[in-house]
PDB file of C-alpha atoms in Angstrom:
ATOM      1  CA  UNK D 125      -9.380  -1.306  13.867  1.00 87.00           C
ATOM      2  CA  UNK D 126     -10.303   2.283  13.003  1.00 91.00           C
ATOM      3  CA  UNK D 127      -8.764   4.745  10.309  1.00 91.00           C
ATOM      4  CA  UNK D 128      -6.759   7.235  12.307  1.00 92.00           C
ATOM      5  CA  UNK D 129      -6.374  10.711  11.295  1.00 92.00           C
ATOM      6  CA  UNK D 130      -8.274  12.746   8.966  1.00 92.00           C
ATOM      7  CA  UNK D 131     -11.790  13.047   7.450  1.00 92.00           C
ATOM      8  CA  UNK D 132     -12.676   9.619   8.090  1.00 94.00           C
ATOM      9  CA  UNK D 133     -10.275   9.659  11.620  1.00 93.00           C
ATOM     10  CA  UNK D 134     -12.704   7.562  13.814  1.00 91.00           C
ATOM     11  CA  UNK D 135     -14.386   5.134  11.050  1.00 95.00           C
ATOM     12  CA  UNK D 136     -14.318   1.350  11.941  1.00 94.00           C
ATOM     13  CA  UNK D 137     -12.690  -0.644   9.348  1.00 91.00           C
ATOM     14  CA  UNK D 138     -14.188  -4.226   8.658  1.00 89.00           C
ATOM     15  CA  UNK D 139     -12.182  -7.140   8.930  1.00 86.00           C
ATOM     16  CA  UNK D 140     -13.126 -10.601   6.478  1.00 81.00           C
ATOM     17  CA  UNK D 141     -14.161 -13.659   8.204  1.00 76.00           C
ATOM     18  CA  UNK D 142     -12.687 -17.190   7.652  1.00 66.00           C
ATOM     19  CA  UNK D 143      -9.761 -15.746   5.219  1.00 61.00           C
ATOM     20  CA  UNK D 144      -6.128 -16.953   5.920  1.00 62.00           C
ATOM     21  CA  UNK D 145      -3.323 -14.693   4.651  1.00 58.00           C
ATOM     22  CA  UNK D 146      -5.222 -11.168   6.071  1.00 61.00           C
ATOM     23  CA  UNK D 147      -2.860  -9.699   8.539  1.00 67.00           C
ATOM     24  CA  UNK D 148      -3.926  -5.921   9.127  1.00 72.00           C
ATOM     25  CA  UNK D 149      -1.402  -3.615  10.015  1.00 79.00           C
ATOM     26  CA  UNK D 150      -1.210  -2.960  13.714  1.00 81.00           C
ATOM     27  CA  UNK D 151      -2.413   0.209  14.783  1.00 85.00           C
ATOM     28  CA  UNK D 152       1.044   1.349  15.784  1.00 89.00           C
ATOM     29  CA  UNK D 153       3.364   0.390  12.834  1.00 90.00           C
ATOM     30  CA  UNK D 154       0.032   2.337  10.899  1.00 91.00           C
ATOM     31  CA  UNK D 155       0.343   5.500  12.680  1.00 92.00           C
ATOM     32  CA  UNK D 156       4.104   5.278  12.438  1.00 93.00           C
ATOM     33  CA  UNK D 157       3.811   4.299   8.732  1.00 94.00           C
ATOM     34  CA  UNK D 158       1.960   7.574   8.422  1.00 95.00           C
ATOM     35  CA  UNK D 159       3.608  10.284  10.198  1.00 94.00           C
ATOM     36  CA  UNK D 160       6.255   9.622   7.894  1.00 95.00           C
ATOM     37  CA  UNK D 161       4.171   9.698   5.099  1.00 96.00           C
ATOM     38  CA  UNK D 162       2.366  12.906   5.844  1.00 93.00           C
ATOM     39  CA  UNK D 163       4.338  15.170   4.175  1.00 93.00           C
ATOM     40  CA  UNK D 164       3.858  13.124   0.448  1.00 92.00           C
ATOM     41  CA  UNK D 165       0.128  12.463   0.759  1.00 94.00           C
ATOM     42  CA  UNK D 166      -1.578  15.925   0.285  1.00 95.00           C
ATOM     43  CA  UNK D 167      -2.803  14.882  -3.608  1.00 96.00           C
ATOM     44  CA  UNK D 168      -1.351  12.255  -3.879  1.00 95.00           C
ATOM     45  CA  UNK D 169      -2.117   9.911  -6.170  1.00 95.00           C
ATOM     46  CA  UNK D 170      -1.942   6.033  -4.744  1.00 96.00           C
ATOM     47  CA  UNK D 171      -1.273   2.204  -5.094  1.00 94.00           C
ATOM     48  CA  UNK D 172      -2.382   0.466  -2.594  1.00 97.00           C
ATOM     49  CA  UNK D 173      -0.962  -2.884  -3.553  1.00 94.00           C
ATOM     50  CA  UNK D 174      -2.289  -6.544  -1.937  1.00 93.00           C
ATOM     51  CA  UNK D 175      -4.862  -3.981  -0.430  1.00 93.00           C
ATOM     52  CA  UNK D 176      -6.689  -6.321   1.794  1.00 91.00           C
ATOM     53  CA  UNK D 177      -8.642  -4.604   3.968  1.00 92.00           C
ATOM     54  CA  UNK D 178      -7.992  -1.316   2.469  1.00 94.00           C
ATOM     55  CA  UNK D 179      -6.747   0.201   5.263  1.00 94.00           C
ATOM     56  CA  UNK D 180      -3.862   1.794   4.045  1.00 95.00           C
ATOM     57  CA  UNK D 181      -5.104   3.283   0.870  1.00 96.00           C
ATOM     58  CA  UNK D 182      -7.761   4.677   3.195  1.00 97.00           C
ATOM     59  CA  UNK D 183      -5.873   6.184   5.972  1.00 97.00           C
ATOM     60  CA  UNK D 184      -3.984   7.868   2.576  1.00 97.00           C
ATOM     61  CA  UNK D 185      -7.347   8.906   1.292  1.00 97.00           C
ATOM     62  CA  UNK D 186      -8.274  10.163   4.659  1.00 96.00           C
ATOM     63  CA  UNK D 187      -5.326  12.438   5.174  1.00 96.00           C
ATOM     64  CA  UNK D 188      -5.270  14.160   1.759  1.00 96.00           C
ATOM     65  CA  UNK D 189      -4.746  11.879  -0.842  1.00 97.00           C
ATOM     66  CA  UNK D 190      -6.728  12.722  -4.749  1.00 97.00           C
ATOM     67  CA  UNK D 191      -6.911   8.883  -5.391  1.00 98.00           C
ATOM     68  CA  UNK D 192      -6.226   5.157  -4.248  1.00 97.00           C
ATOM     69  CA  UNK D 193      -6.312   2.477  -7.088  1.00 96.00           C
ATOM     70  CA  UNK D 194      -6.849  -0.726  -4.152  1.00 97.00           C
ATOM     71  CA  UNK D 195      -5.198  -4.004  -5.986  1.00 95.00           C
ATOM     72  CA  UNK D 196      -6.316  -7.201  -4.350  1.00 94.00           C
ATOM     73  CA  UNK D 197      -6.902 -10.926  -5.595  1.00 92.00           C
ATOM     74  CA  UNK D 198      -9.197 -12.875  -2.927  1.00 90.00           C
ATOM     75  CA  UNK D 199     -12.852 -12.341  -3.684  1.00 90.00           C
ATOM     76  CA  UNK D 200     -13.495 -12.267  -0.626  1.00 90.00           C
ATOM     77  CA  UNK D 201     -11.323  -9.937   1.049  1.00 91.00           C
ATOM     78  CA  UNK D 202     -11.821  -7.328  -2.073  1.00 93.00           C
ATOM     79  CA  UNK D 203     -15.790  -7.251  -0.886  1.00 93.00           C
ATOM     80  CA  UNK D 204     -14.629  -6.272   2.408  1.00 93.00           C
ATOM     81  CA  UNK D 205     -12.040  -3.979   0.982  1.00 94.00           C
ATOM     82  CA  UNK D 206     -15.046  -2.490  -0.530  1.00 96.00           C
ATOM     83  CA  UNK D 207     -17.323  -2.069   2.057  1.00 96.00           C
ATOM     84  CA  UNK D 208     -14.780  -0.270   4.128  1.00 96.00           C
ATOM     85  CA  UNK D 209     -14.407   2.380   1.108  1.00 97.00           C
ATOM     86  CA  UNK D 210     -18.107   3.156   0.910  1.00 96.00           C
ATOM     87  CA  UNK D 211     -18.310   3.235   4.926  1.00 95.00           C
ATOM     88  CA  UNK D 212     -15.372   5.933   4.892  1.00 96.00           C
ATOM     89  CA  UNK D 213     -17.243   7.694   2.463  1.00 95.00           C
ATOM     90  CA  UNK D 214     -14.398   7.300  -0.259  1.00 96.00           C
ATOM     91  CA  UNK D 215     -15.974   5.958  -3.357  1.00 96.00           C
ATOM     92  CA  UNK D 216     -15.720   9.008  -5.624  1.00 97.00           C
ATOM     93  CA  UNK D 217     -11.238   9.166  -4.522  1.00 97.00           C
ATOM     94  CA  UNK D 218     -11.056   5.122  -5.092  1.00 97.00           C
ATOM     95  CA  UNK D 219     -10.352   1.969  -7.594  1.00 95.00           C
ATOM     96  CA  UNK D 220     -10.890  -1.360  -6.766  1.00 97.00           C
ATOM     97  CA  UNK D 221      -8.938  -3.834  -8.910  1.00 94.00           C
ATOM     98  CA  UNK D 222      -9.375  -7.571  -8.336  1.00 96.00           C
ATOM     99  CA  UNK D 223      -6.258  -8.797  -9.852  1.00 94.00           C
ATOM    100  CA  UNK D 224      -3.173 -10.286  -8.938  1.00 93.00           C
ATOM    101  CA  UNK D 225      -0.384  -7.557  -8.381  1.00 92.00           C
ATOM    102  CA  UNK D 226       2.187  -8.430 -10.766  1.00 89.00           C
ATOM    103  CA  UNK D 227      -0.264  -9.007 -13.501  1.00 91.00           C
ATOM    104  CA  UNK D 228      -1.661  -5.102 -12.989  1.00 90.00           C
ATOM    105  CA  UNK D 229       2.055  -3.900 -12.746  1.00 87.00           C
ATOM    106  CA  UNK D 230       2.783  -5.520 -16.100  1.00 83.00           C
ATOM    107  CA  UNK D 231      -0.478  -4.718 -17.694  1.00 81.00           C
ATOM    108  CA  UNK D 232      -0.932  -1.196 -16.117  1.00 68.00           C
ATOM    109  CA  UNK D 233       2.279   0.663 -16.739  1.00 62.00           C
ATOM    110  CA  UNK D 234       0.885   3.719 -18.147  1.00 71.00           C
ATOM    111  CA  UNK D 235      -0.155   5.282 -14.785  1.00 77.00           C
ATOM    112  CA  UNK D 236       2.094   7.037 -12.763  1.00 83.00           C
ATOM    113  CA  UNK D 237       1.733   6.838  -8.799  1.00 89.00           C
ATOM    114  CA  UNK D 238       2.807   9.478  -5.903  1.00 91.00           C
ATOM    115  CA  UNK D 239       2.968   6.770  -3.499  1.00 93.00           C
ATOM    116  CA  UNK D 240       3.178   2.836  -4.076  1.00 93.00           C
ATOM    117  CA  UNK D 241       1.929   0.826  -0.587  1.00 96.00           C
ATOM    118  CA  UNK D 242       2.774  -2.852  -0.463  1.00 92.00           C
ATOM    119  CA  UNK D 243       1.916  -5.024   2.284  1.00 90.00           C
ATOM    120  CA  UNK D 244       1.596  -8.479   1.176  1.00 86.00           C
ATOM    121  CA  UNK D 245       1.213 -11.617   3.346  1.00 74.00           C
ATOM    122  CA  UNK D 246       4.094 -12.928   4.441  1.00 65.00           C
ATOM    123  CA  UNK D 247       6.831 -15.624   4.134  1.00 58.00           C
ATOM    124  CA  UNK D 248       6.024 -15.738   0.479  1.00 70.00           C
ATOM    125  CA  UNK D 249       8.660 -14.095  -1.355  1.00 71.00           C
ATOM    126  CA  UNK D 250       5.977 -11.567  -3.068  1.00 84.00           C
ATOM    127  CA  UNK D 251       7.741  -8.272  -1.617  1.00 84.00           C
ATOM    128  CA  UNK D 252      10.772  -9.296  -3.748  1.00 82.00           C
ATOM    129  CA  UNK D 253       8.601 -10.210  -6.868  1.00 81.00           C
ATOM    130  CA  UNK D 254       6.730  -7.046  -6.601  1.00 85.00           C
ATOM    131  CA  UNK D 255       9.621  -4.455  -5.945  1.00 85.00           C
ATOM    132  CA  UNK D 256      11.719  -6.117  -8.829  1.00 83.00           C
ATOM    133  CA  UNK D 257       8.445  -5.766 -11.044  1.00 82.00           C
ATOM    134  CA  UNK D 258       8.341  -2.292 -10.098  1.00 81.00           C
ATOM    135  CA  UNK D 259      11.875  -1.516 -10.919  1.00 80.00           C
ATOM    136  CA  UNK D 260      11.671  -3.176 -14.216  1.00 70.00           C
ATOM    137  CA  UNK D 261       8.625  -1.974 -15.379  1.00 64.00           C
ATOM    138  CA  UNK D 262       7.675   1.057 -13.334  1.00 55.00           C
ATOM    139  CA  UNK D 263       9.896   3.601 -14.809  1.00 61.00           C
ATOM    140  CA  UNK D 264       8.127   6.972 -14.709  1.00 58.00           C
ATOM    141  CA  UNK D 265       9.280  10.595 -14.789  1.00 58.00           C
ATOM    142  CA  UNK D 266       8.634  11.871 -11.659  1.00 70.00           C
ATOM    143  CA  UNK D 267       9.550  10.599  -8.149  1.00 82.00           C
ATOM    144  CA  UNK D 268       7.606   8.350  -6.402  1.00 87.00           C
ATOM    145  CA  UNK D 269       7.675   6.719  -2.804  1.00 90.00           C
ATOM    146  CA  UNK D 270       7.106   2.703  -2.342  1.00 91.00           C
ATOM    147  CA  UNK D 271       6.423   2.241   1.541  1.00 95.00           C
ATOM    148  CA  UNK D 272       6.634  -1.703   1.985  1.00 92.00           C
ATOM    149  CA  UNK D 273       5.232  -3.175   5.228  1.00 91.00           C
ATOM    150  CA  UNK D 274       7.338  -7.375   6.138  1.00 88.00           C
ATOM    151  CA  UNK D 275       8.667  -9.448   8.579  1.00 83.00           C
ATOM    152  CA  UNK D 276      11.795  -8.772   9.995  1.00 83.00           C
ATOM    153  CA  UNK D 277      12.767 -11.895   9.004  1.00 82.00           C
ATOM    154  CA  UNK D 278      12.226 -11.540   5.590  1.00 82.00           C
ATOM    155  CA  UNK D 279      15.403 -10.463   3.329  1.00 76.00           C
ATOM    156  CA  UNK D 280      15.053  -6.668   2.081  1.00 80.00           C
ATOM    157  CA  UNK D 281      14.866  -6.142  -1.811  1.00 79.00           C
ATOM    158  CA  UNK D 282      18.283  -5.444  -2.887  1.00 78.00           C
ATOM    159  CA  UNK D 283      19.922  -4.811  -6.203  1.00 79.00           C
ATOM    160  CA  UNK D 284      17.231  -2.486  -7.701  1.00 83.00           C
ATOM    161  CA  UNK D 285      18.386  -0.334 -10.712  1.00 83.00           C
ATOM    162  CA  UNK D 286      15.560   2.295 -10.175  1.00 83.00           C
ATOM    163  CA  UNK D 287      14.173   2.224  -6.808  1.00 85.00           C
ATOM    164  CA  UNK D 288      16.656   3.402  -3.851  1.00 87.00           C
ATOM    165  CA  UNK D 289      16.423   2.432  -0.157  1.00 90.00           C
ATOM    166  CA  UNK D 290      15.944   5.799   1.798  1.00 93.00           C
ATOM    167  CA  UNK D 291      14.772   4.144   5.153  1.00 93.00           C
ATOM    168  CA  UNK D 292      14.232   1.410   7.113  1.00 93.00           C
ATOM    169  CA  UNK D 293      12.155   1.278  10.352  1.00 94.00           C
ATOM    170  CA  UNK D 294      11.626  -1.555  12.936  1.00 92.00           C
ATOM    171  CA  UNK D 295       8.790  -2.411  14.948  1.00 90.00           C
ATOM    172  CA  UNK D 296       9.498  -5.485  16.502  1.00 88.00           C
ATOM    173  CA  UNK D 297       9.212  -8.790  14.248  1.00 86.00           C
ATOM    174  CA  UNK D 298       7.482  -5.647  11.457  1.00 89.00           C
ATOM    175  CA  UNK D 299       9.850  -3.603   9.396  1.00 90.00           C
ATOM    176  CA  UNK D 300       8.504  -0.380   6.994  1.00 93.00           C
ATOM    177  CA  UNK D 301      10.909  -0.205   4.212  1.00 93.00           C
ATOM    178  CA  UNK D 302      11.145   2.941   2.456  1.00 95.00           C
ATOM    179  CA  UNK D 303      12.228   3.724  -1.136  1.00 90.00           C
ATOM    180  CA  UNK D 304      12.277   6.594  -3.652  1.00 90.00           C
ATOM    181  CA  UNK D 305      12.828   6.586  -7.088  1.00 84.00           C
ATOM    182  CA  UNK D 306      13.927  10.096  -8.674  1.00 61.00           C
ATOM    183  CA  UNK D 307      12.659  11.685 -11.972  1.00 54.00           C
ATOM    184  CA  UNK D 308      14.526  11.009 -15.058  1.00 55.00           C
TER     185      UNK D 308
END
């Protein structure tokens, strides 16, 4: 696994060893992922939620972003998460948070993001928990985008006040989910 466009475009990216729940994102649903993203990333300033590896928020960093704040809770995926910042060369544009997700969204509301990544593991009903923290707390005054990598057989976060479903793409048993939610 290697980060695929940009100033980093060729780095390897570390995977951890012995952890269950790490599923990167295939190379394909990545570079898909991001040539939709491209036009939003230039400056951007991202969440890279249940970062894992810290792929994502380093494929952002890589093709223009300012900043990636990387949340993730397993001590040892987060060292990995970090080695594959400082290989990438990405220190000075990144955050590493070791916390669970929807304790950061409710203690962190005060930052606004450009784009939100979520890619949790699966079957365990956390895209649903974190989108309907994010609508209920993550209110801000500009728009951002929330990119959300799950199984196609997992149900689609509905019935959101302030996050709207602009897109959905599918990749076999992967879908990207795409939502915006507009200044106020």
């Amino acid at each position: 696994m290697q980060v695929i466009a940009g100033t980093a475009k060729g780095k390897k990216i570390l995977l951890p060893h012995n952890v269950t729940g790490v599923r990167p994102m295939t190379s394909r649903v990545k570079a898909s992922l991001f040539d939709i993203l491209t036009p939003h990333l230039m400056d951007a300033v991202v969440l890279d939620l249940f970062a894992g590896t810290g792929q994502l928020g380093i494929e952002a960093l890589s093709r223009g972003a300012r900043h990636c704040t990387f949340i993730e809770l397993d001590k040892k995926v987060i060292s990995v998460t970090r080695k594959n910042i400082q290989s990438t060369n990405m220190e000075s544009q990144s955050t590493v948070v070791q916390q669970n997700v929807l304790t950061f969204l409710n203690r962190s509301t005060d930052q606004a993001y450009d784009l939100i990544l979520i890619s949790p593991p699966q079957y365990k009903g956390l895209v649903l928990s974190t989108m309907e923290a994010l609508d209920g707390l993550y209110q801000r005054t500009k728009t951002t985008i929330v990119a959300i990598q799950q199984s196609s057989k997992e149900a689609n976060p509905s019935n959101l006040s302030h996050l709207e479903l602009t897109d959905i793409r599918n990749y076999g048993s992967t879908n990207l989910l795409f939502y915006r939610t507009t200044a106020t």
